[in-house]
Amino acid sequence: MEQYYGIIIGATAFLIIGVFHPIVIKSEYRWGKKCWIWFLVAGILLSAASVVIDNLMVSIILAVVGFSSFWSIREVIQQEKRVLRGWFPENPARHDYYEARRKD
């Protein structure tokens, strides 16, 4: 089974990245870039969990999800910029916030 670890981890990382893309978009839409703190907390917890888990495959997958959470901090900030450029829809409930940011 160990000979398949590489392909399993690669496929899992690919899927995790694919799942995080819409999570970032929806998080920024709903809560704005202030949700970056949730990604930080998730990244820290998942990375810490990966250190204490004995199962190698589970440990690696937790670390990949944890570091994808860390990367999502950058992405949620970039997502706000994409919304401000009009590439993604803005949340109408936060229209005033976006207008203020456009004036900066």
PDB file of C-alpha atoms in Angstrom:
ATOM      1  CA  MET A   1       0.000   0.000   0.000  1.00  0.00           C
ATOM      2  CA  GLU A   2       2.846   2.407   0.736  1.00  0.00           C
ATOM      3  CA  GLN A   3       3.802   2.483  -2.937  1.00  0.00           C
ATOM      4  CA  TYR A   4       0.500   4.281  -3.601  1.00  0.00           C
ATOM      5  CA  TYR A   5       0.992   7.012  -0.981  1.00  0.00           C
ATOM      6  CA  GLY A   6       2.390   9.479  -3.484  1.00  0.00           C
ATOM      7  CA  ILE A   7      -0.495   9.203  -5.929  1.00  0.00           C
ATOM      8  CA  ILE A   8      -3.069   9.222  -3.106  1.00  0.00           C
ATOM      9  CA  ILE A   9      -1.529  12.318  -1.535  1.00  0.00           C
ATOM     10  CA  GLY A  10      -1.269  14.057  -4.910  1.00  0.00           C
ATOM     11  CA  ALA A  11      -4.897  13.352  -5.764  1.00  0.00           C
ATOM     12  CA  THR A  12      -6.025  14.397  -2.298  1.00  0.00           C
ATOM     13  CA  ALA A  13      -4.058  17.655  -2.484  1.00  0.00           C
ATOM     14  CA  PHE A  14      -5.617  18.342  -5.874  1.00  0.00           C
ATOM     15  CA  LEU A  15      -9.117  17.785  -4.472  1.00  0.00           C
ATOM     16  CA  ILE A  16      -8.423  19.861  -1.368  1.00  0.00           C
ATOM     17  CA  ILE A  17      -7.245  22.805  -3.464  1.00  0.00           C
ATOM     18  CA  GLY A  18     -10.339  22.448  -5.620  1.00  0.00           C
ATOM     19  CA  VAL A  19     -12.585  22.470  -2.552  1.00  0.00           C
ATOM     20  CA  PHE A  20     -10.893  25.481  -0.978  1.00  0.00           C
ATOM     21  CA  HIS A  21     -11.404  27.676  -4.061  1.00  0.00           C
ATOM     22  CA  PRO A  22     -15.199  27.980  -3.664  1.00  0.00           C
ATOM     23  CA  ILE A  23     -14.860  28.104   0.130  1.00  0.00           C
ATOM     24  CA  VAL A  24     -12.683  31.207  -0.185  1.00  0.00           C
ATOM     25  CA  ILE A  25     -15.081  32.822  -2.674  1.00  0.00           C
ATOM     26  CA  LYS A  26     -18.153  32.151  -0.531  1.00  0.00           C
ATOM     27  CA  SER A  27     -16.405  33.174   2.689  1.00  0.00           C
ATOM     28  CA  GLU A  28     -15.339  36.526   1.264  1.00  0.00           C
ATOM     29  CA  TYR A  29     -18.803  37.066  -0.191  1.00  0.00           C
ATOM     30  CA  ARG A  30     -20.552  36.346   3.086  1.00  0.00           C
ATOM     31  CA  TRP A  31     -18.162  37.759   5.700  1.00  0.00           C
ATOM     32  CA  GLY A  32     -15.539  39.760   3.820  1.00  0.00           C
ATOM     33  CA  LYS A  33     -11.819  39.446   4.236  1.00  0.00           C
ATOM     34  CA  LYS A  34     -12.138  39.505   8.030  1.00  0.00           C
ATOM     35  CA  CYS A  35     -12.800  35.753   7.810  1.00  0.00           C
ATOM     36  CA  TRP A  36      -9.042  35.270   7.317  1.00  0.00           C
ATOM     37  CA  ILE A  37      -8.804  34.588  11.051  1.00  0.00           C
ATOM     38  CA  TRP A  38     -10.888  31.424  10.642  1.00  0.00           C
ATOM     39  CA  PHE A  39      -8.439  30.147   8.050  1.00  0.00           C
ATOM     40  CA  LEU A  40      -5.561  30.930  10.409  1.00  0.00           C
ATOM     41  CA  VAL A  41      -7.165  29.060  13.307  1.00  0.00           C
ATOM     42  CA  ALA A  42      -8.026  26.092  11.065  1.00  0.00           C
ATOM     43  CA  GLY A  43      -4.484  26.022   9.696  1.00  0.00           C
ATOM     44  CA  ILE A  44      -2.935  26.045  13.149  1.00  0.00           C
ATOM     45  CA  LEU A  45      -5.275  23.370  14.524  1.00  0.00           C
ATOM     46  CA  LEU A  46      -4.954  21.067  11.515  1.00  0.00           C
ATOM     47  CA  SER A  47      -1.179  21.455  11.362  1.00  0.00           C
ATOM     48  CA  ALA A  48      -0.894  20.721  15.082  1.00  0.00           C
ATOM     49  CA  ALA A  49      -3.162  17.700  14.688  1.00  0.00           C
ATOM     50  CA  SER A  50      -0.969  16.415  11.866  1.00  0.00           C
ATOM     51  CA  VAL A  51       1.990  16.336  14.247  1.00  0.00           C
ATOM     52  CA  VAL A  52       0.267  14.225  16.882  1.00  0.00           C
ATOM     53  CA  ILE A  53      -1.472  11.729  14.560  1.00  0.00           C
ATOM     54  CA  ASP A  54       0.398   8.437  14.226  1.00  0.00           C
ATOM     55  CA  ASN A  55      -1.123   7.384  10.901  1.00  0.00           C
ATOM     56  CA  LEU A  56       1.189   8.735   8.193  1.00  0.00           C
ATOM     57  CA  MET A  57      -1.470   9.163   5.494  1.00  0.00           C
ATOM     58  CA  VAL A  58      -3.909  10.959   7.815  1.00  0.00           C
ATOM     59  CA  SER A  59      -1.102  13.131   9.163  1.00  0.00           C
ATOM     60  CA  ILE A  60      -0.058  14.207   5.667  1.00  0.00           C
ATOM     61  CA  ILE A  61      -3.614  14.944   4.588  1.00  0.00           C
ATOM     62  CA  LEU A  62      -4.247  17.018   7.724  1.00  0.00           C
ATOM     63  CA  ALA A  63      -1.071  18.968   7.019  1.00  0.00           C
ATOM     64  CA  VAL A  64      -2.129  19.589   3.410  1.00  0.00           C
ATOM     65  CA  VAL A  65      -5.527  20.848   4.557  1.00  0.00           C
ATOM     66  CA  GLY A  66      -3.835  22.958   7.245  1.00  0.00           C
ATOM     67  CA  PHE A  67      -1.446  24.593   4.814  1.00  0.00           C
ATOM     68  CA  SER A  68      -4.245  25.072   2.304  1.00  0.00           C
ATOM     69  CA  SER A  69      -5.979  26.996   5.075  1.00  0.00           C
ATOM     70  CA  PHE A  70      -2.890  29.155   5.507  1.00  0.00           C
ATOM     71  CA  TRP A  71      -2.793  29.808   1.755  1.00  0.00           C
ATOM     72  CA  SER A  72      -6.482  30.733   1.872  1.00  0.00           C
ATOM     73  CA  ILE A  73      -5.607  33.720   4.067  1.00  0.00           C
ATOM     74  CA  ARG A  74      -3.817  35.236   1.093  1.00  0.00           C
ATOM     75  CA  GLU A  75      -6.545  34.152  -1.281  1.00  0.00           C
ATOM     76  CA  VAL A  76      -9.379  35.719   0.711  1.00  0.00           C
ATOM     77  CA  ILE A  77      -7.513  39.050   0.649  1.00  0.00           C
ATOM     78  CA  GLN A  78      -6.959  38.654  -3.093  1.00  0.00           C
ATOM     79  CA  GLN A  79     -10.614  37.704  -3.510  1.00  0.00           C
ATOM     80  CA  GLU A  80     -11.673  41.068  -2.120  1.00  0.00           C
ATOM     81  CA  LYS A  81      -9.487  42.730  -4.742  1.00  0.00           C
ATOM     82  CA  ARG A  82     -11.099  40.614  -7.453  1.00  0.00           C
ATOM     83  CA  VAL A  83     -14.535  41.685  -6.211  1.00  0.00           C
ATOM     84  CA  LEU A  84     -13.471  45.337  -6.219  1.00  0.00           C
ATOM     85  CA  ARG A  85     -12.328  44.946  -9.848  1.00  0.00           C
ATOM     86  CA  GLY A  86     -15.728  43.504 -10.736  1.00  0.00           C
ATOM     87  CA  TRP A  87     -14.459  40.021 -11.531  1.00  0.00           C
ATOM     88  CA  PHE A  88     -16.755  38.470  -8.891  1.00  0.00           C
ATOM     89  CA  PRO A  89     -20.119  39.630  -7.554  1.00  0.00           C
ATOM     90  CA  GLU A  90     -20.154  41.696  -4.402  1.00  0.00           C
ATOM     91  CA  ASN A  91     -22.461  41.034  -1.510  1.00  0.00           C
ATOM     92  CA  PRO A  92     -25.221  43.674  -1.743  1.00  0.00           C
ATOM     93  CA  ALA A  93     -25.391  43.786   2.055  1.00  0.00           C
ATOM     94  CA  ARG A  94     -21.800  45.089   2.087  1.00  0.00           C
ATOM     95  CA  HIS A  95     -22.092  47.476  -0.871  1.00  0.00           C
ATOM     96  CA  ASP A  96     -21.169  50.517   1.239  1.00  0.00           C
ATOM     97  CA  TYR A  97     -17.988  48.785   2.392  1.00  0.00           C
ATOM     98  CA  TYR A  98     -16.937  48.023  -1.181  1.00  0.00           C
ATOM     99  CA  GLU A  99     -17.708  51.566  -2.299  1.00  0.00           C
ATOM    100  CA  ALA A 100     -15.542  52.950   0.506  1.00  0.00           C
ATOM    101  CA  ARG A 101     -12.721  50.576  -0.475  1.00  0.00           C
ATOM    102  CA  ARG A 102     -12.964  51.639  -4.124  1.00  0.00           C
ATOM    103  CA  LYS A 103     -12.404  55.252  -3.066  1.00  0.00           C
ATOM    104  CA  ASP A 104      -9.183  54.369  -1.204  1.00  0.00           C
TER     105      ASP A 104
END
